[in-house]
Amino acid sequence: MNPLTVKINDHLTYIGVNDRYTHLFENMWPLPDGVSYNSYILDGGEETCLLDCVKIPSVGEFLDNISSVLNGRKLDYVIVNHMEPDHTSSLPTLLEIYPDIKIIGNKKTTRFLKNFYHITDNIIEVKEGEEVQIGSTSLTFYMTPMVHWPESMVAYEKSTGILFSQDAFGGFGTLDGSIFDDEINFEFYKDETIRYYTNIVGKYSVQVIRALDKLAGLDIQMICPDHGPIWRKNPEVIIDLYAKLSKQETENGVLIVYGSMYGNTEKMAEMIGKSLANEGIKNIRIRNIAEYPLSNLIAESWRYRGIILGCPTYNVGLFPPMDHFVRTLTKQNMKNHTLGYFTNYSWGGGAEKEFAAFAEKCGWDLLEAQPNVMGDPKEADIETLNQLGKEMAQALKEAFKDEY
Ligand code: FEO
């Protein structure tokens, strides 16, 4: 047995890999702690089955893991619960080594297999609730569309209560040392799980809620996702976290994101932060949009009820990094926020109009004070900045009455 594979029970072995080389997930989202691509071999006695694959650069290690677990036995099936290439780009190589294996997917998987890899043979399409026998064990399939792609589905092993959940219940971060929730400190992984959820899956939170409702009827004893820890002891921890994130239950706090060319807008951000603190708000984050990663800004926006955005006018509109940020937020379908904004200009405005258009699009509660300052803030400007802080503090005190 390869020491890097892990026996989960008598019939199931973890054969996934850690990726500490890829800098950007989907070529966009930073991976400071890396990521794991989880894969499993289910041994049903007479038949064997692989559940999801790994990203192509790790194919050598992956194939070694498979052959060490099979130990000369035949591989009969590969289940493709999710088609995104972090789980399938090694599939064509796998088929070269094991040409007779049958691929289990659904109708939508078939289309992706053809379009991504020209694979058209040996495909078994399963439908919602269908059960497939793998030797002496069986798997039941449930469709979870848009968690994270249209073809996404999960497999459930009834006799052990194991859910193979693909992207759902996953997170960023390599599995360092142990793969099991009860042998790690999840606090190490929590922020990276939240960042994964908000960056990758968050936009589809309505579909996540639907999937969670569907899976609530199953007796889930263990969750084996495609990224992050295997939840064999306390699966309810990750189920609860996903439920909280998908319902967009925001926390008491304020994220102030500013862009500043010459320091005036930064000064405005600091003044608003001070005003919030004077009003008793304790959780305040002030982030410079030019320095702080978009990925983390999305995660923090998801987290805090209060969001205050500020930037100078640039080419009669928003400072470009802020323009990109508000467009991203608009597409995230985020809810349960109170919004404030402030702007600065040197000779003519424009940013304030684009913030107003953003406020209308996202539909969050909007604060009335909207400071628009020419250059360095003057006394009257400081009053308006304080007013913005006061209004946000008031909104938070109403939303989180129990905490005051
Ligand atoms: Fe881990 Fe949507 O891929």
mmCIF file of C-alpha atoms and ligand atoms in Angstrom:
data_model
loop_
_atom_site.group_PDB
_atom_site.id
_atom_site.type_symbol
_atom_site.label_atom_id
_atom_site.label_comp_id
_atom_site.label_asym_id
_atom_site.label_seq_id
_atom_site.Cartn_x
_atom_site.Cartn_y
_atom_site.Cartn_z
ATOM 1 C CA MET A 1 0.000 0.000 0.000
ATOM 2 C CA ASN A 2 1.289 3.438 -0.953
ATOM 3 C CA PRO A 3 1.818 5.382 2.323
ATOM 4 C CA LEU A 4 0.143 8.429 0.758
ATOM 5 C CA THR A 5 -3.150 6.602 0.279
ATOM 6 C CA VAL A 6 -5.438 6.382 3.311
ATOM 7 C CA LYS A 7 -7.835 3.588 4.188
ATOM 8 C CA ILE A 8 -11.188 5.109 5.187
ATOM 9 C CA ASN A 9 -12.934 1.784 5.878
ATOM 10 C CA ASP A 10 -12.660 -1.832 4.649
ATOM 11 C CA HIS A 11 -14.161 -0.886 1.281
ATOM 12 C CA LEU A 12 -12.985 2.652 0.743
ATOM 13 C CA THR A 13 -9.547 4.222 0.231
ATOM 14 C CA TYR A 14 -8.541 7.855 -0.238
ATOM 15 C CA ILE A 15 -6.239 8.262 -3.243
ATOM 16 C CA GLY A 16 -6.312 12.048 -3.703
ATOM 17 C CA VAL A 17 -3.367 14.431 -4.108
ATOM 18 C CA ASN A 18 -2.202 17.760 -2.717
ATOM 19 C CA ASP A 19 -1.401 20.630 -5.069
ATOM 20 C CA ARG A 20 1.155 23.131 -3.727
ATOM 21 C CA TYR A 21 2.228 24.318 -7.183
ATOM 22 C CA THR A 22 -0.845 25.968 -8.683
ATOM 23 C CA HIS A 23 -0.850 29.664 -7.768
ATOM 24 C CA LEU A 24 -4.321 30.479 -9.011
ATOM 25 C CA PHE A 25 -7.375 28.227 -8.876
ATOM 26 C CA GLU A 26 -9.340 28.602 -12.131
ATOM 27 C CA ASN A 27 -6.445 30.904 -13.034
ATOM 28 C CA MET A 28 -8.036 33.581 -10.831
ATOM 29 C CA TRP A 29 -8.223 32.729 -7.137
ATOM 30 C CA PRO A 30 -4.976 32.673 -5.100
ATOM 31 C CA LEU A 31 -3.997 29.436 -3.355
ATOM 32 C CA PRO A 32 -1.633 30.483 -0.537
ATOM 33 C CA ASP A 33 -2.311 27.205 1.292
ATOM 34 C CA GLY A 34 -2.658 25.078 -1.862
ATOM 35 C CA VAL A 35 -5.612 22.775 -2.539
ATOM 36 C CA SER A 36 -6.334 19.047 -2.463
ATOM 37 C CA TYR A 37 -8.030 17.111 -5.250
ATOM 38 C CA ASN A 38 -9.750 14.241 -3.474
ATOM 39 C CA SER A 39 -10.415 10.916 -5.128
ATOM 40 C CA TYR A 40 -11.550 7.585 -3.738
ATOM 41 C CA ILE A 41 -11.558 3.915 -4.653
ATOM 42 C CA LEU A 42 -14.612 1.928 -3.607
ATOM 43 C CA ASP A 43 -14.000 -1.802 -3.439
ATOM 44 C CA GLY A 44 -17.247 -3.710 -3.856
ATOM 45 C CA GLY A 45 -15.586 -7.123 -3.845
ATOM 46 C CA GLU A 46 -16.281 -8.366 -7.349
ATOM 47 C CA GLU A 47 -16.123 -4.864 -8.767
ATOM 48 C CA THR A 48 -14.111 -1.703 -8.104
ATOM 49 C CA CYS A 49 -14.950 1.909 -8.685
ATOM 50 C CA LEU A 50 -13.114 5.224 -8.708
ATOM 51 C CA LEU A 51 -14.948 8.337 -7.499
ATOM 52 C CA ASP A 52 -13.732 11.474 -9.289
ATOM 53 C CA CYS A 53 -10.196 12.112 -10.569
ATOM 54 C CA VAL A 54 -7.531 14.798 -10.063
ATOM 55 C CA LYS A 55 -5.969 17.645 -12.041
ATOM 56 C CA ILE A 56 -3.613 16.543 -14.822
ATOM 57 C CA PRO A 57 -0.251 17.725 -13.366
ATOM 58 C CA SER A 58 -0.672 15.156 -10.550
ATOM 59 C CA VAL A 59 -1.649 12.295 -12.869
ATOM 60 C CA GLY A 60 1.561 10.300 -12.206
ATOM 61 C CA GLU A 61 1.018 10.260 -8.437
ATOM 62 C CA PHE A 62 -2.686 9.574 -8.985
ATOM 63 C CA LEU A 63 -2.067 6.531 -11.208
ATOM 64 C CA ASP A 64 0.500 5.213 -8.693
ATOM 65 C CA ASN A 65 -2.098 5.544 -5.955
ATOM 66 C CA ILE A 66 -4.688 3.677 -8.009
ATOM 67 C CA SER A 67 -2.416 0.790 -8.937
ATOM 68 C CA SER A 68 -1.141 0.449 -5.372
ATOM 69 C CA VAL A 69 -4.712 0.112 -4.054
ATOM 70 C CA LEU A 70 -5.912 -2.165 -6.849
ATOM 71 C CA ASN A 71 -2.815 -4.338 -6.502
ATOM 72 C CA GLY A 72 -3.347 -5.988 -9.887
ATOM 73 C CA ARG A 73 -7.156 -6.063 -9.770
ATOM 74 C CA LYS A 74 -9.368 -4.634 -12.487
ATOM 75 C CA LEU A 75 -10.865 -1.137 -12.312
ATOM 76 C CA ASP A 76 -14.495 -1.401 -13.440
ATOM 77 C CA TYR A 77 -16.006 2.063 -13.078
ATOM 78 C CA VAL A 78 -15.123 5.723 -12.712
ATOM 79 C CA ILE A 79 -17.813 8.011 -11.388
ATOM 80 C CA VAL A 80 -17.676 11.571 -12.683
ATOM 81 C CA ASN A 81 -19.663 13.494 -10.112
ATOM 82 C CA HIS A 82 -18.329 16.799 -11.462
ATOM 83 C CA MET A 83 -16.747 17.648 -14.793
ATOM 84 C CA GLU A 84 -14.617 20.694 -13.953
ATOM 85 C CA PRO A 85 -11.063 19.839 -15.081
ATOM 86 C CA ASP A 86 -9.597 19.918 -11.562
ATOM 87 C CA HIS A 87 -11.434 16.584 -11.282
ATOM 88 C CA THR A 88 -11.373 15.291 -14.847
ATOM 89 C CA SER A 89 -8.276 16.478 -16.716
ATOM 90 C CA SER A 90 -6.553 13.190 -15.759
ATOM 91 C CA LEU A 91 -9.508 11.152 -17.056
ATOM 92 C CA PRO A 92 -8.231 10.735 -20.655
ATOM 93 C CA THR A 93 -4.888 9.401 -19.310
ATOM 94 C CA LEU A 94 -6.756 7.088 -16.944
ATOM 95 C CA LEU A 95 -8.724 5.720 -19.923
ATOM 96 C CA GLU A 96 -5.490 5.004 -21.792
ATOM 97 C CA ILE A 97 -4.285 2.864 -18.881
ATOM 98 C CA TYR A 98 -7.701 1.325 -18.116
ATOM 99 C CA PRO A 99 -9.490 1.358 -21.508
ATOM 100 C CA ASP A 100 -12.379 -0.895 -20.447
ATOM 101 C CA ILE A 101 -13.688 1.076 -17.504
ATOM 102 C CA LYS A 102 -17.234 2.360 -17.640
ATOM 103 C CA ILE A 103 -17.837 6.033 -16.897
ATOM 104 C CA ILE A 104 -20.817 6.848 -14.708
ATOM 105 C CA GLY A 105 -22.269 10.334 -15.158
ATOM 106 C CA ASN A 106 -25.584 11.854 -16.160
ATOM 107 C CA LYS A 107 -27.016 13.225 -19.380
ATOM 108 C CA LYS A 108 -25.243 16.565 -18.954
ATOM 109 C CA THR A 109 -21.943 14.844 -18.093
ATOM 110 C CA THR A 110 -22.076 13.070 -21.454
ATOM 111 C CA ARG A 111 -22.119 16.384 -23.290
ATOM 112 C CA PHE A 112 -19.188 17.738 -21.293
ATOM 113 C CA LEU A 113 -17.174 14.513 -21.806
ATOM 114 C CA LYS A 114 -17.571 14.864 -25.555
ATOM 115 C CA ASN A 115 -16.837 18.588 -25.693
ATOM 116 C CA PHE A 116 -13.889 18.598 -23.314
ATOM 117 C CA TYR A 117 -12.189 15.282 -24.088
ATOM 118 C CA HIS A 118 -13.912 13.702 -27.160
ATOM 119 C CA ILE A 119 -15.009 10.822 -24.928
ATOM 120 C CA THR A 120 -18.175 9.181 -26.242
ATOM 121 C CA ASP A 121 -17.945 5.474 -25.332
ATOM 122 C CA ASN A 122 -18.596 3.333 -22.278
ATOM 123 C CA ILE A 123 -20.745 5.962 -20.578
ATOM 124 C CA ILE A 124 -23.556 4.983 -18.202
ATOM 125 C CA GLU A 125 -26.040 7.799 -17.614
ATOM 126 C CA VAL A 126 -27.768 7.827 -14.235
ATOM 127 C CA LYS A 127 -30.864 9.765 -13.249
ATOM 128 C CA GLU A 128 -32.056 11.355 -10.018
ATOM 129 C CA GLY A 129 -32.388 8.724 -7.277
ATOM 130 C CA GLU A 130 -31.003 5.892 -9.431
ATOM 131 C CA GLU A 131 -29.057 3.159 -7.672
ATOM 132 C CA VAL A 132 -26.032 1.464 -9.233
ATOM 133 C CA GLN A 133 -24.578 -1.756 -7.898
ATOM 134 C CA ILE A 134 -20.774 -1.875 -7.537
ATOM 135 C CA GLY A 135 -20.124 -5.520 -6.604
ATOM 136 C CA SER A 136 -21.631 -6.030 -3.157
ATOM 137 C CA THR A 137 -22.141 -2.343 -2.492
ATOM 138 C CA SER A 138 -24.384 0.225 -4.137
ATOM 139 C CA LEU A 139 -24.451 3.960 -4.767
ATOM 140 C CA THR A 140 -27.488 6.185 -5.191
ATOM 141 C CA PHE A 141 -27.161 9.369 -7.229
ATOM 142 C CA TYR A 142 -28.730 12.760 -6.606
ATOM 143 C CA MET A 143 -28.431 15.699 -8.967
ATOM 144 C CA THR A 144 -27.089 18.963 -7.495
ATOM 145 C CA PRO A 145 -27.169 21.306 -10.513
ATOM 146 C CA MET A 146 -24.955 24.422 -10.312
ATOM 147 C CA VAL A 147 -23.189 23.168 -7.197
ATOM 148 C CA HIS A 148 -20.908 23.842 -8.883
ATOM 149 C CA TRP A 149 -21.683 23.118 -12.579
ATOM 150 C CA PRO A 150 -24.922 22.063 -14.325
ATOM 151 C CA GLU A 151 -23.989 18.362 -14.397
ATOM 152 C CA SER A 152 -22.864 18.176 -10.759
ATOM 153 C CA MET A 153 -24.249 15.249 -8.801
ATOM 154 C CA VAL A 154 -23.481 13.420 -5.568
ATOM 155 C CA ALA A 155 -23.283 9.704 -4.777
ATOM 156 C CA TYR A 156 -24.588 8.198 -1.547
ATOM 157 C CA GLU A 157 -23.585 4.844 -0.113
ATOM 158 C CA LYS A 158 -26.596 3.811 1.941
ATOM 159 C CA SER A 159 -25.117 0.973 4.034
ATOM 160 C CA THR A 160 -22.395 3.229 5.498
ATOM 161 C CA GLY A 161 -24.093 6.628 5.150
ATOM 162 C CA ILE A 162 -21.185 8.036 3.134
ATOM 163 C CA LEU A 163 -21.894 10.973 0.859
ATOM 164 C CA PHE A 164 -19.483 11.631 -2.009
ATOM 165 C CA SER A 165 -20.298 15.289 -2.392
ATOM 166 C CA GLN A 166 -17.868 16.528 -5.130
ATOM 167 C CA ASP A 167 -17.337 20.319 -4.778
ATOM 168 C CA ALA A 168 -20.035 20.700 -2.108
ATOM 169 C CA PHE A 169 -18.668 20.848 1.466
ATOM 170 C CA GLY A 170 -15.163 21.426 0.090
ATOM 171 C CA GLY A 171 -12.580 24.110 0.756
ATOM 172 C CA PHE A 172 -9.168 25.380 -0.295
ATOM 173 C CA GLY A 173 -6.037 24.178 1.510
ATOM 174 C CA THR A 174 -3.949 21.034 1.148
ATOM 175 C CA LEU A 175 -4.527 18.157 3.547
ATOM 176 C CA ASP A 176 -1.410 18.364 5.674
ATOM 177 C CA GLY A 177 -0.795 15.273 7.760
ATOM 178 C CA SER A 178 -4.279 13.845 8.204
ATOM 179 C CA ILE A 179 -7.272 13.870 5.865
ATOM 180 C CA PHE A 180 -9.891 13.478 8.635
ATOM 181 C CA ASP A 181 -11.844 16.215 10.408
ATOM 182 C CA ASP A 182 -11.257 14.671 13.842
ATOM 183 C CA GLU A 183 -7.471 14.628 13.367
ATOM 184 C CA ILE A 184 -7.046 18.233 12.238
ATOM 185 C CA ASN A 185 -7.793 21.658 13.661
ATOM 186 C CA PHE A 186 -10.544 22.892 11.345
ATOM 187 C CA GLU A 187 -9.813 26.484 12.432
ATOM 188 C CA PHE A 188 -6.720 26.136 10.173
ATOM 189 C CA TYR A 189 -9.043 25.442 7.249
ATOM 190 C CA LYS A 190 -12.094 27.522 8.058
ATOM 191 C CA ASP A 191 -11.121 30.811 6.392
ATOM 192 C CA GLU A 192 -9.974 28.946 3.297
ATOM 193 C CA THR A 193 -13.264 27.028 3.242
ATOM 194 C CA ILE A 194 -15.203 30.300 3.432
ATOM 195 C CA ARG A 195 -13.058 31.834 0.686
ATOM 196 C CA TYR A 196 -13.619 28.732 -1.474
ATOM 197 C CA TYR A 197 -17.374 28.863 -0.917
ATOM 198 C CA THR A 198 -17.757 32.585 -1.548
ATOM 199 C CA ASN A 199 -15.448 32.667 -4.586
ATOM 200 C CA ILE A 200 -16.471 29.455 -6.325
ATOM 201 C CA VAL A 201 -19.943 28.405 -5.222
ATOM 202 C CA GLY A 202 -21.422 31.489 -3.541
ATOM 203 C CA LYS A 203 -23.152 32.889 -6.614
ATOM 204 C CA TYR A 204 -25.203 29.685 -6.732
ATOM 205 C CA SER A 205 -26.362 29.853 -3.116
ATOM 206 C CA VAL A 206 -30.008 29.344 -4.068
ATOM 207 C CA GLN A 207 -29.018 26.059 -5.707
ATOM 208 C CA VAL A 208 -26.867 25.183 -2.665
ATOM 209 C CA ILE A 209 -29.915 25.657 -0.410
ATOM 210 C CA ARG A 210 -31.925 23.398 -2.749
ATOM 211 C CA ALA A 211 -29.176 20.751 -2.648
ATOM 212 C CA LEU A 212 -28.940 20.952 1.162
ATOM 213 C CA ASP A 213 -32.733 20.516 1.433
ATOM 214 C CA LYS A 214 -32.575 17.497 -0.853
ATOM 215 C CA LEU A 215 -29.717 15.887 1.072
ATOM 216 C CA ALA A 216 -31.310 16.634 4.467
ATOM 217 C CA GLY A 217 -33.410 13.480 4.076
ATOM 218 C CA LEU A 218 -30.319 11.234 3.977
ATOM 219 C CA ASP A 219 -28.678 9.700 7.017
ATOM 220 C CA ILE A 220 -25.222 11.214 6.433
ATOM 221 C CA GLN A 221 -22.546 9.585 8.574
ATOM 222 C CA MET A 222 -19.546 10.756 6.601
ATOM 223 C CA ILE A 223 -18.865 13.313 3.855
ATOM 224 C CA CYS A 224 -16.144 12.681 1.287
ATOM 225 C CA PRO A 225 -15.840 15.895 -0.763
ATOM 226 C CA ASP A 226 -13.558 16.584 -3.742
ATOM 227 C CA HIS A 227 -11.571 19.257 -1.837
ATOM 228 C CA GLY A 228 -10.639 19.619 1.819
ATOM 229 C CA PRO A 229 -11.064 17.333 4.845
ATOM 230 C CA ILE A 230 -13.078 14.115 4.981
ATOM 231 C CA TRP A 231 -15.842 14.592 7.554
ATOM 232 C CA ARG A 232 -16.071 11.227 9.315
ATOM 233 C CA LYS A 233 -16.694 12.426 12.888
ATOM 234 C CA ASN A 234 -18.697 15.658 12.746
ATOM 235 C CA PRO A 235 -20.173 16.141 9.253
ATOM 236 C CA GLU A 236 -22.708 18.526 10.785
ATOM 237 C CA VAL A 237 -19.905 21.107 11.224
ATOM 238 C CA ILE A 238 -19.423 21.535 7.484
ATOM 239 C CA ILE A 239 -23.140 21.120 6.721
ATOM 240 C CA ASP A 240 -23.924 23.938 9.185
ATOM 241 C CA LEU A 241 -21.183 26.164 7.752
ATOM 242 C CA TYR A 242 -22.484 25.660 4.206
ATOM 243 C CA ALA A 243 -26.044 26.312 5.411
ATOM 244 C CA LYS A 244 -24.963 29.582 7.059
ATOM 245 C CA LEU A 245 -23.001 30.713 4.016
ATOM 246 C CA SER A 246 -25.718 29.787 1.524
ATOM 247 C CA LYS A 247 -28.386 31.631 3.547
ATOM 248 C CA GLN A 248 -26.009 34.600 3.633
ATOM 249 C CA GLU A 249 -26.296 35.058 7.371
ATOM 250 C CA THR A 250 -24.056 38.087 7.742
ATOM 251 C CA GLU A 251 -22.147 39.050 10.905
ATOM 252 C CA ASN A 252 -22.097 42.277 12.857
ATOM 253 C CA GLY A 253 -19.223 44.251 11.364
ATOM 254 C CA VAL A 254 -18.183 46.601 8.582
ATOM 255 C CA LEU A 255 -15.899 46.159 5.621
ATOM 256 C CA ILE A 256 -14.586 49.457 4.293
ATOM 257 C CA VAL A 257 -12.955 49.094 0.880
ATOM 258 C CA TYR A 258 -11.273 52.129 -0.570
ATOM 259 C CA GLY A 259 -9.169 53.069 -3.576
ATOM 260 C CA SER A 260 -6.936 56.121 -3.223
ATOM 261 C CA MET A 261 -4.445 57.718 -5.595
ATOM 262 C CA TYR A 262 -3.015 60.495 -3.429
ATOM 263 C CA GLY A 263 -4.213 59.638 0.080
ATOM 264 C CA ASN A 264 -7.348 61.815 0.356
ATOM 265 C CA THR A 265 -9.810 58.942 -0.073
ATOM 266 C CA GLU A 266 -7.749 56.839 2.308
ATOM 267 C CA LYS A 267 -8.057 59.613 4.889
ATOM 268 C CA MET A 268 -11.847 59.556 4.383
ATOM 269 C CA ALA A 269 -11.873 55.779 4.969
ATOM 270 C CA GLU A 270 -9.916 56.201 8.214
ATOM 271 C CA MET A 271 -12.333 58.907 9.406
ATOM 272 C CA ILE A 272 -15.351 56.701 8.729
ATOM 273 C CA GLY A 273 -13.640 53.820 10.558
ATOM 274 C CA LYS A 274 -13.020 56.083 13.557
ATOM 275 C CA SER A 275 -16.613 57.252 13.544
ATOM 276 C CA LEU A 276 -17.820 53.620 13.542
ATOM 277 C CA ALA A 277 -15.528 52.824 16.482
ATOM 278 C CA ASN A 278 -16.816 55.890 18.359
ATOM 279 C CA GLU A 279 -20.305 54.478 17.934
ATOM 280 C CA GLY A 280 -19.258 51.154 19.500
ATOM 281 C CA ILE A 281 -18.713 49.052 16.372
ATOM 282 C CA LYS A 282 -15.872 46.626 17.077
ATOM 283 C CA ASN A 283 -15.495 44.560 13.916
ATOM 284 C CA ILE A 284 -14.119 46.968 11.340
ATOM 285 C CA ARG A 285 -11.901 46.072 8.406
ATOM 286 C CA ILE A 286 -10.379 48.772 6.207
ATOM 287 C CA ARG A 287 -8.934 47.414 2.954
ATOM 288 C CA ASN A 288 -6.936 49.124 0.232
ATOM 289 C CA ILE A 289 -8.389 47.804 -3.016
ATOM 290 C CA ALA A 290 -5.091 48.218 -4.862
ATOM 291 C CA GLU A 291 -3.287 45.924 -2.410
ATOM 292 C CA TYR A 292 -5.831 43.468 -1.053
ATOM 293 C CA PRO A 293 -6.785 40.422 -3.200
ATOM 294 C CA LEU A 294 -10.213 40.463 -4.830
ATOM 295 C CA SER A 295 -10.748 36.900 -3.643
ATOM 296 C CA ASN A 296 -10.436 37.932 0.032
ATOM 297 C CA LEU A 297 -12.546 41.037 -0.544
ATOM 298 C CA ILE A 298 -15.372 38.815 -1.814
ATOM 299 C CA ALA A 299 -15.063 36.552 1.247
ATOM 300 C CA GLU A 300 -15.117 39.530 3.628
ATOM 301 C CA SER A 301 -18.011 41.168 1.781
ATOM 302 C CA TRP A 302 -19.949 37.939 2.245
ATOM 303 C CA ARG A 303 -19.155 37.946 5.936
ATOM 304 C CA TYR A 304 -20.031 41.415 7.184
ATOM 305 C CA ARG A 305 -23.415 43.062 7.176
ATOM 306 C CA GLY A 306 -21.962 46.523 6.586
ATOM 307 C CA ILE A 307 -20.122 47.364 3.380
ATOM 308 C CA ILE A 308 -18.746 50.846 2.746
ATOM 309 C CA LEU A 309 -17.027 51.556 -0.562
ATOM 310 C CA GLY A 310 -15.030 54.631 -1.453
ATOM 311 C CA CYS A 311 -12.851 55.844 -4.289
ATOM 312 C CA PRO A 312 -11.904 58.893 -6.328
ATOM 313 C CA THR A 313 -13.350 59.749 -9.697
ATOM 314 C CA TYR A 314 -11.158 58.452 -12.503
ATOM 315 C CA ASN A 315 -11.981 59.226 -16.147
ATOM 316 C CA VAL A 316 -15.427 60.515 -15.075
ATOM 317 C CA GLY A 317 -16.254 57.223 -13.335
ATOM 318 C CA LEU A 318 -15.097 54.842 -10.626
ATOM 319 C CA PHE A 319 -11.418 54.268 -9.901
ATOM 320 C CA PRO A 320 -10.820 51.203 -12.172
ATOM 321 C CA PRO A 321 -10.032 48.597 -9.451
ATOM 322 C CA MET A 322 -13.239 49.696 -7.658
ATOM 323 C CA ASP A 323 -15.152 49.501 -10.941
ATOM 324 C CA HIS A 324 -14.025 45.876 -11.291
ATOM 325 C CA PHE A 325 -14.924 45.133 -7.671
ATOM 326 C CA VAL A 326 -18.479 46.492 -7.866
ATOM 327 C CA ARG A 327 -19.086 44.617 -11.129
ATOM 328 C CA THR A 328 -17.929 41.437 -9.405
ATOM 329 C CA LEU A 329 -20.179 42.091 -6.406
ATOM 330 C CA THR A 330 -23.143 42.734 -8.687
ATOM 331 C CA LYS A 331 -22.738 39.252 -10.195
ATOM 332 C CA GLN A 332 -22.382 37.507 -6.821
ATOM 333 C CA ASN A 333 -26.124 37.770 -5.992
ATOM 334 C CA MET A 334 -25.233 38.815 -2.448
ATOM 335 C CA LYS A 335 -27.953 39.604 0.080
ATOM 336 C CA ASN A 336 -28.425 40.967 3.608
ATOM 337 C CA HIS A 337 -26.133 43.968 3.441
ATOM 338 C CA THR A 338 -26.245 47.637 4.306
ATOM 339 C CA LEU A 339 -24.292 49.777 1.868
ATOM 340 C CA GLY A 340 -22.557 53.106 2.261
ATOM 341 C CA TYR A 341 -20.341 54.885 -0.234
ATOM 342 C CA PHE A 342 -18.086 57.926 -0.378
ATOM 343 C CA THR A 343 -16.187 59.587 -3.196
ATOM 344 C CA ASN A 344 -13.434 62.082 -3.861
ATOM 345 C CA TYR A 345 -12.627 64.238 -6.879
ATOM 346 C CA SER A 346 -10.055 66.776 -7.991
ATOM 347 C CA TRP A 347 -11.912 68.875 -10.583
ATOM 348 C CA GLY A 348 -15.024 67.001 -11.753
ATOM 349 C CA GLY A 349 -17.049 64.093 -10.352
ATOM 350 C CA GLY A 350 -18.548 60.927 -11.816
ATOM 351 C CA ALA A 351 -17.684 58.145 -9.352
ATOM 352 C CA GLU A 352 -20.677 59.035 -7.147
ATOM 353 C CA LYS A 353 -23.117 58.446 -10.045
ATOM 354 C CA GLU A 354 -21.660 54.991 -10.702
ATOM 355 C CA PHE A 355 -21.848 54.056 -7.027
ATOM 356 C CA ALA A 356 -25.511 55.153 -7.058
ATOM 357 C CA ALA A 357 -26.154 52.910 -10.080
ATOM 358 C CA PHE A 358 -24.446 50.009 -8.289
ATOM 359 C CA ALA A 359 -26.553 50.618 -5.161
ATOM 360 C CA GLU A 360 -29.718 50.394 -7.239
ATOM 361 C CA LYS A 361 -28.597 47.174 -8.945
ATOM 362 C CA CYS A 362 -27.572 45.283 -5.802
ATOM 363 C CA GLY A 363 -30.676 46.384 -3.881
ATOM 364 C CA TRP A 364 -29.021 46.489 -0.439
ATOM 365 C CA ASP A 365 -30.153 48.950 2.243
ATOM 366 C CA LEU A 366 -28.478 52.218 1.315
ATOM 367 C CA LEU A 367 -27.287 54.857 3.801
ATOM 368 C CA GLU A 368 -28.282 58.468 3.154
ATOM 369 C CA ALA A 369 -24.961 60.162 3.912
ATOM 370 C CA GLN A 370 -22.888 59.957 0.723
ATOM 371 C CA PRO A 371 -19.845 62.213 1.193
ATOM 372 C CA ASN A 372 -18.364 63.552 -2.032
ATOM 373 C CA VAL A 373 -15.208 65.511 -1.220
ATOM 374 C CA MET A 374 -12.983 67.731 -3.356
ATOM 375 C CA GLY A 375 -9.369 66.991 -2.384
ATOM 376 C CA ASP A 376 -8.546 67.062 1.310
ATOM 377 C CA PRO A 377 -11.631 66.743 3.606
ATOM 378 C CA LYS A 378 -12.717 70.059 5.180
ATOM 379 C CA GLU A 379 -14.700 70.570 8.371
ATOM 380 C CA ALA A 380 -18.098 70.210 6.699
ATOM 381 C CA ASP A 381 -16.856 67.083 4.890
ATOM 382 C CA ILE A 382 -15.689 65.541 8.161
ATOM 383 C CA GLU A 383 -19.195 65.990 9.543
ATOM 384 C CA THR A 384 -20.676 64.071 6.612
ATOM 385 C CA LEU A 385 -18.071 61.320 6.993
ATOM 386 C CA ASN A 386 -18.962 61.017 10.679
ATOM 387 C CA GLN A 387 -22.626 60.956 9.715
ATOM 388 C CA LEU A 388 -21.992 58.019 7.355
ATOM 389 C CA GLY A 389 -20.313 56.130 10.220
ATOM 390 C CA LYS A 390 -23.202 56.949 12.562
ATOM 391 C CA GLU A 391 -25.830 55.779 10.079
ATOM 392 C CA MET A 392 -24.006 52.490 9.526
ATOM 393 C CA ALA A 393 -23.633 51.960 13.275
ATOM 394 C CA GLN A 394 -27.351 52.603 13.741
ATOM 395 C CA ALA A 395 -28.229 50.096 10.996
ATOM 396 C CA LEU A 396 -26.027 47.440 12.649
ATOM 397 C CA LYS A 397 -27.500 48.084 16.077
ATOM 398 C CA GLU A 398 -30.974 47.536 14.642
ATOM 399 C CA ALA A 399 -29.936 44.383 12.744
ATOM 400 C CA PHE A 400 -28.052 42.881 15.718
ATOM 401 C CA LYS A 401 -30.179 44.095 18.658
ATOM 402 C CA ASP A 402 -29.166 41.113 20.826
ATOM 403 C CA GLU A 403 -25.528 42.170 20.723
ATOM 404 C CA TYR A 404 -26.151 45.623 22.228
HETATM 405 FE FE1 FEO B 1 -13.435 21.451 -7.819
HETATM 406 FE FE2 FEO B 1 -15.979 22.917 -9.638
HETATM 407 O O1 FEO B 1 -14.386 22.029 -9.336
#
